[in-house]
CSV table of C-alpha atoms in Angstrom, one decimal:
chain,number,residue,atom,x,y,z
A,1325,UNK,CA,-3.7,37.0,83.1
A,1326,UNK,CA,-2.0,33.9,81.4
A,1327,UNK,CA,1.4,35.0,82.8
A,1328,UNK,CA,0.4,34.4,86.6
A,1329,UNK,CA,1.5,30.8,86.2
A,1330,UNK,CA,4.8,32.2,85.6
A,1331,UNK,CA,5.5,34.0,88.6
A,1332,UNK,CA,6.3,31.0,90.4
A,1333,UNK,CA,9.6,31.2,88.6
A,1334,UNK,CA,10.2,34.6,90.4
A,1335,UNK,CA,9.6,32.5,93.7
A,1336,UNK,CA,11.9,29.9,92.3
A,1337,UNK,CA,14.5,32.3,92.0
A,1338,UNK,CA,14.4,34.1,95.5
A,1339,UNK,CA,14.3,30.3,97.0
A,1340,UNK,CA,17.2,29.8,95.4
A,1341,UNK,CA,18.6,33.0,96.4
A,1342,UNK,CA,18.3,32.3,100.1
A,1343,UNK,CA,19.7,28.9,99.9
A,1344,UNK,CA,22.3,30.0,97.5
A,1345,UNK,CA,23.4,32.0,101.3
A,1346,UNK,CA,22.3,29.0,103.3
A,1347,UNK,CA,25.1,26.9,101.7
A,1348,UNK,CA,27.8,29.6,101.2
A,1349,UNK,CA,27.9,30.1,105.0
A,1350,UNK,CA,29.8,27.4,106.8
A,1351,UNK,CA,27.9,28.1,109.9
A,1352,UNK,CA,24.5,28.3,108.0
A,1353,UNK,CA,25.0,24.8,106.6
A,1354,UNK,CA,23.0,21.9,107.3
A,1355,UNK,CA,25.1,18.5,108.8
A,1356,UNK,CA,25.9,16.0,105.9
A,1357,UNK,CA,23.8,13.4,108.2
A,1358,UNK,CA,20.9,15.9,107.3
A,1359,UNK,CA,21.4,15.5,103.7
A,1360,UNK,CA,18.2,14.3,102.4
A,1361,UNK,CA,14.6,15.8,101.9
A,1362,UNK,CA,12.3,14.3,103.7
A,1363,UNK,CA,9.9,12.5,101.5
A,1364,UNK,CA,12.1,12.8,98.5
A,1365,UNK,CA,14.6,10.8,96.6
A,1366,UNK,CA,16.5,14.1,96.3
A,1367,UNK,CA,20.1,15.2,98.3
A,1368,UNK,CA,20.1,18.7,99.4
A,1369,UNK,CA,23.7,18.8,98.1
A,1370,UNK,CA,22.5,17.9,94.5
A,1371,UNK,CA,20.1,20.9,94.9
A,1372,UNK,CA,22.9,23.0,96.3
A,1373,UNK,CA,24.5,22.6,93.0
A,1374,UNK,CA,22.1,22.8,90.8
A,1375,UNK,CA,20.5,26.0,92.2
A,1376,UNK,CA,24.0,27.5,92.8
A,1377,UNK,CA,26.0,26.6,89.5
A,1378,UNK,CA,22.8,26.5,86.8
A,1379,UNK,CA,19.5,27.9,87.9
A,1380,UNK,CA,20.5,31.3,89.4
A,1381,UNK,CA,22.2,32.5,86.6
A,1382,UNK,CA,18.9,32.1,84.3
A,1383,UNK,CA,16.4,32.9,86.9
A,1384,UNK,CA,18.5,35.7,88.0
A,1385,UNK,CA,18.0,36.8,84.1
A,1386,UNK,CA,14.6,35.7,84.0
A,1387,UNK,CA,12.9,37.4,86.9
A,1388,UNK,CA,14.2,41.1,85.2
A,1389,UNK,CA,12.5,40.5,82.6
A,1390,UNK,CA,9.1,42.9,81.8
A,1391,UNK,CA,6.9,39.8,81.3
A,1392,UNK,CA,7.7,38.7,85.1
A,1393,UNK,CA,8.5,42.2,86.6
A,1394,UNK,CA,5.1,43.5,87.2
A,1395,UNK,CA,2.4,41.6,89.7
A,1396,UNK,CA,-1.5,42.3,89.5
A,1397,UNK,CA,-2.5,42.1,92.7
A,1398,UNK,CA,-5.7,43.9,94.8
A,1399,UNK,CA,-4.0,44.9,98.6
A,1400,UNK,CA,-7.2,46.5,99.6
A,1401,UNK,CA,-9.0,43.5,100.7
A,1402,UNK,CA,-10.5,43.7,103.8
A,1403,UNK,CA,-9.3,40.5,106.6
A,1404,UNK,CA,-12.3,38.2,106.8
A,1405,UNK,CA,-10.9,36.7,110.3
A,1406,UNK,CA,-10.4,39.4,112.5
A,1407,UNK,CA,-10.9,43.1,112.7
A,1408,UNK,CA,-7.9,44.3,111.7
A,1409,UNK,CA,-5.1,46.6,113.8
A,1410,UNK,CA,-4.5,48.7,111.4
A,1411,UNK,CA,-1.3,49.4,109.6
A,1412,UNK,CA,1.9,48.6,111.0
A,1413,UNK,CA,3.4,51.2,113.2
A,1414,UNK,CA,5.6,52.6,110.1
A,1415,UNK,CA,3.0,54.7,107.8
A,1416,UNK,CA,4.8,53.8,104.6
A,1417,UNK,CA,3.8,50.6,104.9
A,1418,UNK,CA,0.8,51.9,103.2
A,1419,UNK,CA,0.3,53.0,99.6
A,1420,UNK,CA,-1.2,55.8,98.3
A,1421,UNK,CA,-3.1,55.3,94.5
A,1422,UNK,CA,-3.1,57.8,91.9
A,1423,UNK,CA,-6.9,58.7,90.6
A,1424,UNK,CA,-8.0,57.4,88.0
A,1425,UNK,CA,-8.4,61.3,86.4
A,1426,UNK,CA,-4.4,61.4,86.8
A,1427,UNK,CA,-3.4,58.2,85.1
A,1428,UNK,CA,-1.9,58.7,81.4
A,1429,UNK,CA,-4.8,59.0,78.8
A,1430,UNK,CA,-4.0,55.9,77.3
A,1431,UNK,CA,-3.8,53.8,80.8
A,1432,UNK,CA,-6.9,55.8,81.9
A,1433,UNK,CA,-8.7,54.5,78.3
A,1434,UNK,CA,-8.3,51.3,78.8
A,1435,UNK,CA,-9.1,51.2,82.2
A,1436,UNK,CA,-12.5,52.5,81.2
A,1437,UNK,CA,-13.0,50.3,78.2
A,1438,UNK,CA,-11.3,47.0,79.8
A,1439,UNK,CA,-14.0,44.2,80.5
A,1440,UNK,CA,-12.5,43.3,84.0
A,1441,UNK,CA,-12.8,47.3,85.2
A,1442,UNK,CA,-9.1,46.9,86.6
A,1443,UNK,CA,-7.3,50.0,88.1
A,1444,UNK,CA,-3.6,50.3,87.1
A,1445,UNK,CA,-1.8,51.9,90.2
A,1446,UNK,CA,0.9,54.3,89.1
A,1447,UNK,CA,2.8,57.4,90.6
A,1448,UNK,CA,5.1,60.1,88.7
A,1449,UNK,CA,8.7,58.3,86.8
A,1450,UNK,CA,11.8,59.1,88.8
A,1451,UNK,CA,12.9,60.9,86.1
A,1452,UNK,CA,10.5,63.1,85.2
A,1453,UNK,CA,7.3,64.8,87.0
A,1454,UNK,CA,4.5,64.6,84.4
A,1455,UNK,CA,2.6,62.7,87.1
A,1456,UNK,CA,1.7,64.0,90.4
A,1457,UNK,CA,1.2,61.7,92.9
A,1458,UNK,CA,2.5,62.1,96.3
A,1459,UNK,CA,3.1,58.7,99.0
A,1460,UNK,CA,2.0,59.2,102.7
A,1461,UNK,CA,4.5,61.8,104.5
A,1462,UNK,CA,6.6,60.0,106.7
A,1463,UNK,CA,10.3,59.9,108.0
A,1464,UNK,CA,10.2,56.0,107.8
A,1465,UNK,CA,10.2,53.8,103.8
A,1466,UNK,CA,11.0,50.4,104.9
A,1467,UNK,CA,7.5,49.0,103.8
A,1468,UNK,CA,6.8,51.3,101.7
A,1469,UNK,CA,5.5,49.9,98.0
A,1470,UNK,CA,6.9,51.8,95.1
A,1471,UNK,CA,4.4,52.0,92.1
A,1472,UNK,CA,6.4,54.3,89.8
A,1473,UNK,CA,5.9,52.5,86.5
A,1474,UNK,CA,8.2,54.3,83.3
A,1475,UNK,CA,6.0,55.5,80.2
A,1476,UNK,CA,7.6,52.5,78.6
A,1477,UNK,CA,6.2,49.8,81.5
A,1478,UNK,CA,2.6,51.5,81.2
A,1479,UNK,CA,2.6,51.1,77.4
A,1480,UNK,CA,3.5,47.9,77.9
A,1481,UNK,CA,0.9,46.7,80.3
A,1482,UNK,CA,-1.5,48.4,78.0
A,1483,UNK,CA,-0.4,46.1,75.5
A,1484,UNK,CA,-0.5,43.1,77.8
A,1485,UNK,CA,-4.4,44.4,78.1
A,1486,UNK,CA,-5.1,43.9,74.7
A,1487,UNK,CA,-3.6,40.7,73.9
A,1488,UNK,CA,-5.6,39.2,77.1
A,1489,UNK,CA,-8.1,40.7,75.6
A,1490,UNK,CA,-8.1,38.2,72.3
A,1491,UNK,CA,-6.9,35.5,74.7
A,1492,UNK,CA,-9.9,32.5,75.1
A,1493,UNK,CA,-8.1,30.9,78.1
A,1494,UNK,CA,-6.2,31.8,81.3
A,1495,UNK,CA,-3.8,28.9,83.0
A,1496,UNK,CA,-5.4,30.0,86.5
A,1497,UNK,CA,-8.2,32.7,87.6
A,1498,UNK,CA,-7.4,34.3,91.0
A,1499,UNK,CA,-10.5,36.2,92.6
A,1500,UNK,CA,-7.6,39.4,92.3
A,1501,UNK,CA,-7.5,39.7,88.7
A,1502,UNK,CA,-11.3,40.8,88.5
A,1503,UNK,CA,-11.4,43.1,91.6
A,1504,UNK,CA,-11.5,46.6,90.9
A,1505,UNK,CA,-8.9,47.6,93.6
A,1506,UNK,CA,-6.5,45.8,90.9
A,1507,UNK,CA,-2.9,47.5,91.1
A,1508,UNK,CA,0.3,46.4,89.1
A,1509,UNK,CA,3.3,46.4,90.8
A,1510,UNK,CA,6.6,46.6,89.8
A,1511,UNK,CA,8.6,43.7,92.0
A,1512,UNK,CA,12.4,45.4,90.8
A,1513,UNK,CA,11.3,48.2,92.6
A,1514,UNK,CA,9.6,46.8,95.6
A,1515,UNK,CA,12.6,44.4,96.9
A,1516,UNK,CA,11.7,41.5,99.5
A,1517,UNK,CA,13.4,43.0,102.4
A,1518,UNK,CA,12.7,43.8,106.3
A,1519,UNK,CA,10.4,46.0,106.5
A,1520,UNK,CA,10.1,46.2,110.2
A,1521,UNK,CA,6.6,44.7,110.2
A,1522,UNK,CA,7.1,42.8,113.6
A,1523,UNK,CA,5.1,41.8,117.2
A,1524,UNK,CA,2.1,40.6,118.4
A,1525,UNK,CA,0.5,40.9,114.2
A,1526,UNK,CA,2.8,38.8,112.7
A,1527,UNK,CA,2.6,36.3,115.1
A,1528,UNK,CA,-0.9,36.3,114.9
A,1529,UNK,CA,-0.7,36.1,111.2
A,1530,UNK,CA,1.5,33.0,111.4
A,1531,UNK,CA,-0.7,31.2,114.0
A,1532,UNK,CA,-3.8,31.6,112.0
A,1533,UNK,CA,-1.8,30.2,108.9
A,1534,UNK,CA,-0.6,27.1,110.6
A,1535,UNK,CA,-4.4,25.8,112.3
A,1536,UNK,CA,-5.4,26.1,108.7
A,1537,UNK,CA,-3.7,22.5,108.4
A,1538,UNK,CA,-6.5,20.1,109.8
A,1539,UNK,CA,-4.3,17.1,109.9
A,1540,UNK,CA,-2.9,17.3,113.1
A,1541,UNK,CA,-3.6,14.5,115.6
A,1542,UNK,CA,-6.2,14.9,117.9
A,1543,UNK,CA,-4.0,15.9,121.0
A,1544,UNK,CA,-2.3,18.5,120.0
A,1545,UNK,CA,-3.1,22.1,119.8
A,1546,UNK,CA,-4.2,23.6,116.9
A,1547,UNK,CA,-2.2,26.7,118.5
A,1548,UNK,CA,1.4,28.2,116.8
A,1549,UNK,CA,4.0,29.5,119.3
A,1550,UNK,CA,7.4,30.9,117.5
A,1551,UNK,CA,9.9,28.6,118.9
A,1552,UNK,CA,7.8,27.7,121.5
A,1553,UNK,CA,5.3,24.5,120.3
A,1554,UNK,CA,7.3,21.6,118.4
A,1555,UNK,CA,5.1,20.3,115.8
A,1556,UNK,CA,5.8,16.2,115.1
A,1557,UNK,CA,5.3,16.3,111.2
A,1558,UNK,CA,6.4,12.6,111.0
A,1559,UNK,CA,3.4,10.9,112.9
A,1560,UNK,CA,1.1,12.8,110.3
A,1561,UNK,CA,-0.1,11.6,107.3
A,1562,UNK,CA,1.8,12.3,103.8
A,1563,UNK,CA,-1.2,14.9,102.9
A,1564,UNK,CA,-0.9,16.3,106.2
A,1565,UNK,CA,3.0,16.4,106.3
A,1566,UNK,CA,2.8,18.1,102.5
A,1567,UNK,CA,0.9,20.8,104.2
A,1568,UNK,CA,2.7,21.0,107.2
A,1569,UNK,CA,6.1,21.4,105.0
A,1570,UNK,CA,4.8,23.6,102.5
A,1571,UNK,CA,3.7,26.4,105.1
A,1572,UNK,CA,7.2,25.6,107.1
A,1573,UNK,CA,8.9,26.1,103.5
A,1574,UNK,CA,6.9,29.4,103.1
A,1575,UNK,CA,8.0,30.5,106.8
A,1576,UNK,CA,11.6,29.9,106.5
A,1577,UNK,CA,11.4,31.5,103.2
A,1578,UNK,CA,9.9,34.5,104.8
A,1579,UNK,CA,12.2,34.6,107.8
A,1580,UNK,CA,15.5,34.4,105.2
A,1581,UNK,CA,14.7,37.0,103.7
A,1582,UNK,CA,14.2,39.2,107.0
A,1583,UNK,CA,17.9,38.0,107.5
A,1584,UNK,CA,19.2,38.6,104.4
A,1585,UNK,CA,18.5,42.1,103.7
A,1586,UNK,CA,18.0,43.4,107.2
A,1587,UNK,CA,18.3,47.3,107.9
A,1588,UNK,CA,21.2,48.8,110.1
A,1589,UNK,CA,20.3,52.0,110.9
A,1590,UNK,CA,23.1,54.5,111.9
A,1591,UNK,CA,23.8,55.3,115.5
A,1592,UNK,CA,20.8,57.6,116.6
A,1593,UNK,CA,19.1,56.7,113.2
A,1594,UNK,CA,15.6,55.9,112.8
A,1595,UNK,CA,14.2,53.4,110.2
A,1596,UNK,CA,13.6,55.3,107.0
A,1597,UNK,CA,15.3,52.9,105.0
A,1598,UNK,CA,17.6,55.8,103.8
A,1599,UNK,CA,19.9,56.8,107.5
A,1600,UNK,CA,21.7,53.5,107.4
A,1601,UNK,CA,22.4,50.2,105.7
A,1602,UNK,CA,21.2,47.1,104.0
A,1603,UNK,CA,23.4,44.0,104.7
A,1604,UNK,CA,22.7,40.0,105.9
A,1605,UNK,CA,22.2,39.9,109.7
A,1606,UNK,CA,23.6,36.4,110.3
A,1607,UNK,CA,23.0,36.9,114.3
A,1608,UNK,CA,19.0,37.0,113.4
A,1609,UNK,CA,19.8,34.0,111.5
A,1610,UNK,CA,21.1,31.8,114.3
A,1611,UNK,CA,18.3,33.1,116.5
A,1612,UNK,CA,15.5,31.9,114.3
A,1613,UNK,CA,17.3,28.9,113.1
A,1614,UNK,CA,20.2,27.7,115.5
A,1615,UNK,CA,19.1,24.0,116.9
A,1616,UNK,CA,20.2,25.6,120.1
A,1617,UNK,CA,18.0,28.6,120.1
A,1618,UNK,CA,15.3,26.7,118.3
A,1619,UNK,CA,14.4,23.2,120.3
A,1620,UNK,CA,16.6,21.8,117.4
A,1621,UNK,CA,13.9,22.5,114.9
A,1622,UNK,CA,15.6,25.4,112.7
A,1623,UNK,CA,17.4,22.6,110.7
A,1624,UNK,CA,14.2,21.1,109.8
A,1625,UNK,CA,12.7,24.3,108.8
A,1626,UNK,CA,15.3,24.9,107.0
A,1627,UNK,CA,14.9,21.7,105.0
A,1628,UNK,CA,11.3,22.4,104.2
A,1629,UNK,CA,12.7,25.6,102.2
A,1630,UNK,CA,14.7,22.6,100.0
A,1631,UNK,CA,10.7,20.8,100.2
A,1632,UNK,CA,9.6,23.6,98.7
A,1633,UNK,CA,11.8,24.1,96.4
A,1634,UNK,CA,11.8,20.8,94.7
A,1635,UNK,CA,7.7,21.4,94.7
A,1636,UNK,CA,8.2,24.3,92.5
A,1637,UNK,CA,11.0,22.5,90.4
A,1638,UNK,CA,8.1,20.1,89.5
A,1639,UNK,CA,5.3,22.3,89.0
A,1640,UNK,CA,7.2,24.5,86.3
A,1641,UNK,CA,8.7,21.0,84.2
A,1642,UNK,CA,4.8,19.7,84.5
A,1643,UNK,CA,3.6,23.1,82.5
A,1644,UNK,CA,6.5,23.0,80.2
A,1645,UNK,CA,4.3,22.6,77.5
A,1646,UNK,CA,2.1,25.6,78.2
A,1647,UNK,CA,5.6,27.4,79.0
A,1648,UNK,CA,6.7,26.1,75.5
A,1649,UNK,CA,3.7,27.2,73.5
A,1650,UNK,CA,3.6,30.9,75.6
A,1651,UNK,CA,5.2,34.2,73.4
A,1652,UNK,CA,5.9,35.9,76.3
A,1653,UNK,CA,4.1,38.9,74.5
A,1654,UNK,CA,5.0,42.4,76.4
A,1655,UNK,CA,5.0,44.0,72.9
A,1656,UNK,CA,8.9,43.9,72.5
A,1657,UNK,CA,9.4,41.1,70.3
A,1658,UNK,CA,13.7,41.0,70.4
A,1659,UNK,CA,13.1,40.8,74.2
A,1660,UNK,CA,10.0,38.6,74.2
A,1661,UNK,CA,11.9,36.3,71.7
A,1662,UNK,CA,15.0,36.4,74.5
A,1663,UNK,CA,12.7,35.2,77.3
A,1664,UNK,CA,11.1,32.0,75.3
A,1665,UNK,CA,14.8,31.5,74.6
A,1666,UNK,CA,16.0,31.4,78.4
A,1667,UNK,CA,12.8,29.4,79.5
A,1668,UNK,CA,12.3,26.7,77.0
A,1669,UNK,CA,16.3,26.4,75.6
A,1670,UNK,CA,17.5,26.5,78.7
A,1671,UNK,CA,15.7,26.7,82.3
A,1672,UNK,CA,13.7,23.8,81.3
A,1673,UNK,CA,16.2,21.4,80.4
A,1674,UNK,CA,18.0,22.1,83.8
A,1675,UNK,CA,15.2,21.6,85.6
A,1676,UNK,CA,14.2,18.0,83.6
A,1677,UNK,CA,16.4,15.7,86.1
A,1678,UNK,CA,15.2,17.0,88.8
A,1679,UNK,CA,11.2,17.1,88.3
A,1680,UNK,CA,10.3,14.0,89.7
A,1681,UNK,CA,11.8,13.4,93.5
A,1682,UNK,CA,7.9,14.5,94.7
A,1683,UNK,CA,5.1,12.9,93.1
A,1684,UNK,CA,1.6,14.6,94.5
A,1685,UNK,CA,-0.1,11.4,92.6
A,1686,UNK,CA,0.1,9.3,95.8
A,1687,UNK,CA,-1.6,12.0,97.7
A,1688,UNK,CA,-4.8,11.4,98.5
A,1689,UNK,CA,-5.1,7.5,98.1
A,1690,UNK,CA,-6.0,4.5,100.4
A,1691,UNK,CA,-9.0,6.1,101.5
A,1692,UNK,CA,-7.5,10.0,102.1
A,1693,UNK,CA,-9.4,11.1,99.0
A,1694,UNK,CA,-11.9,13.0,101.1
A,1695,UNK,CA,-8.9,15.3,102.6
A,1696,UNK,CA,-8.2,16.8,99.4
A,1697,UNK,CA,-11.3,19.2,99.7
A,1698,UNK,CA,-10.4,20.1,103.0
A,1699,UNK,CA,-6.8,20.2,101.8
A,1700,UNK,CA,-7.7,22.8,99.2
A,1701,UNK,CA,-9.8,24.7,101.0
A,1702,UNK,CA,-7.5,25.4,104.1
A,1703,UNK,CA,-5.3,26.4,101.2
A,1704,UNK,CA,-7.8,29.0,100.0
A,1705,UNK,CA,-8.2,30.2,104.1
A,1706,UNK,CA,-4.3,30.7,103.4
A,1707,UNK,CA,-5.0,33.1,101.0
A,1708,UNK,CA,-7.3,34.8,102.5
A,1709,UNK,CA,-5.3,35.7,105.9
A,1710,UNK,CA,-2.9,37.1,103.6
A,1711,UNK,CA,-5.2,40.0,103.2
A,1712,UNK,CA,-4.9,40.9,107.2
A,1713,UNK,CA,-1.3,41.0,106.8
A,1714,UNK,CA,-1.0,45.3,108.1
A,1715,UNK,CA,2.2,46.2,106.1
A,1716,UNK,CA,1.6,46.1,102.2
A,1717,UNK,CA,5.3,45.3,100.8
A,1718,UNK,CA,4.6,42.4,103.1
A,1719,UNK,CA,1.4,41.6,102.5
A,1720,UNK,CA,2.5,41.9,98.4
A,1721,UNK,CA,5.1,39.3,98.5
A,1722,UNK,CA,3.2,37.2,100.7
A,1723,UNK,CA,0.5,37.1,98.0
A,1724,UNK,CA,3.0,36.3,95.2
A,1725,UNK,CA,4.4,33.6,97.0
A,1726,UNK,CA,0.8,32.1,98.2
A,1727,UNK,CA,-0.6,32.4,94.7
A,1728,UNK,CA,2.8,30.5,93.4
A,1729,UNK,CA,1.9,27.8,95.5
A,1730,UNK,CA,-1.1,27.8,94.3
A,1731,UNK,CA,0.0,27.3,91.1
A,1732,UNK,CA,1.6,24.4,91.7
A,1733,UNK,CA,-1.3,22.6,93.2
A,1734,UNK,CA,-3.2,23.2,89.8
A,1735,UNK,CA,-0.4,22.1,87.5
């Protein structure tokens, strides 16, 4: 769909979100001697302000809209690397589809007629039962994925249907958006949160993920240990320190978020997402990030979130004239007119002073010109360990942030 470019303003915003707490927290802040990103002309303070003052009030308006709200994306891939555990140790980290012979008639039409054969994954609206379609019994919803879509939002994917339909060119193809297993999901309703998803998986998960970068010297080990192995990214080459910094940046991300909105259950309570409450665990914080619980590396991984950040800043200014000449089209004009409004009047413009502190032009010079194969293929091996990931809220906002990066390598 042409809209997938745009979902890296959804990871724009939750970037911002987590350092929008990163720099309200004294004791989260990084040392004014630590001020600068590496390898940009760019202050961490300047991007404090402009994500705290300027961009989160528009993202913040931006992401709720229905043109960024719901994801395509196939969670039924089978892991190419490794026979897989299973899912995680809470059921409801698994979804359960409605058949196609229960979807609405109109959704269930077009899912017949539609070129790319793509399943729309939807379950009975909160407020009504027309549709019955019941979620794995369990006493436990912390990765659960909720994909109730409103008769409004399926009319209005329908209508995203046709209009791709007429459309001659998409910004980006991902191998998800011709896979039958296809499922739309609606991100308001399927918050970034801990899900409980920990252990010997996710570690394995994030070991695979960093010996996909092949630019590491020659004596060290292509081996990641969680606080454990310090990795030098300075003695490595730009291309290999823009890889190393963009996985770091997706990790810290990842771990924020786990802080954040972290799950307190009641005394005696289980993890049901429902006996207890949602609130920022700053203690998990320190523990991931503290130089003195982390060989004084949390400080740098934290400043690879501000990397990142600045990557996608760039990547959205350099397809502001695709963004400009987009309608937004979700079949509401009034809103769709709103959302052109917000992105090219406004988000754009903010954004303009800051889109050059990284320039990805001198990647892959002075004879480094073979690495960018292997750079983009370890990216695609990236991808693909996403689909091992064994709890699917997990594995679905790992996708969407993967596939945002991969935006920005296109742009």
């Amino acid at each position: 769909m042409t809209l997938k470019i745009c979902f890296i303003f959804i990871i724009l915003f939750f970037y911002g979100c987590y350092i929008n707490k990163i720099s309200a927290n004294e004791e989260c802040q990084l040392s004014r001697n630590n001020d600068m990103v590496d390898d940009c002309n760019c202050y961490i303070s300047d991007l404090n302000q402009l994500n705290n003052q300027r961009l989160q009030p528009l993202l913040r308006q931006i992401v709720k809209k229905n043109y960024f709200r719901f994801f395509p994306v196939n969670l039924k891939k089978t892991c190419q690397f490794w026979p897989t555990d299973g899912q995680c140790s809470l059921r409801t980290c698994a979804i359960k589809s409605c058949p196609i012979e229960k979807l609405p008639e109109t959704l269930r039409d077009s899912f017949n007629n539609n070129k790319l054969n793509r399943l729309i994954n939807t379950k009975q609206d909160e407020q009504n039962n027309e549709i019955q379609c019941s979620t794995i019994d369990t006493n436990s919803t912390l990765g659960l994925v909720d994909t109730n879509l409103s008769e409004e939002h399926k009319k209005t994917i329908e209508n995203w249907m046709k209009f791709d339909d007429v459309q001659s060119e998409n910004f980006c193809d991902v191998d998800d958006e011709t896979s039958t297993n296809l499922e739309y999901i609606d991100l308001l309703a399927n918050v970034e949160r801990y899900t409980g998803y920990t252990g010997i998986s996710t570690q394995r998960i994030w070991s695979a993920i960093y010996n996909e970068n092949c630019f590491f010297l020659p004596d060290s080990k292509l081996y990641y240990e969680l606080r454990q192995k310090r990795l030098n990214a300075n003695k490595l080459c730009l291309e290999g320190r823009t890889f190393y910094r963009l996985v770091s940046g997706l990790h810290s991300s990842i771990s924020i978020h786990l802080c954040a909105q972290y799950f307190f259950p009641i005394l005696g309570g289980g993890y049901s997402g429902t006996d207890g409450r949602w609130a920022p665990n700053l203690e998990e914080f320190k523990r991931r990030f503290a130089p003195d619980r982390t060989d004084g590396e949390g400080p740098i991984w934290l400043k690879n979130l501000y990397f990142i950040y600045l990557i996608e800043l760039r990547a959205i200014y350099k397809a502001r004239d695709y963004l400009q000449s987009q309608t937004y089209f979700t079949g509401n004009q009034t809103d769709d007119l709103h959302t052109k409004q917000l992105i090219t009047n406004y988000l754009l413009k903010e954004i303009e002073p800051f889109a050059n502190h990284f320039n990805e032009n001198d990647l892959f010079k002075n004879g480094n010109e073979q690495l960018k194969v292997g750079f983009k293929e370890h990216f695609h091996n990236i991808s693909r360990i996403m689909d091992c990931v064994g709890c699917d809220k997990c594995k679905l906002w790992g996708k969407l942030q993967i596939q945002a990066l991969g935006k920005k390598k296109e742009s």
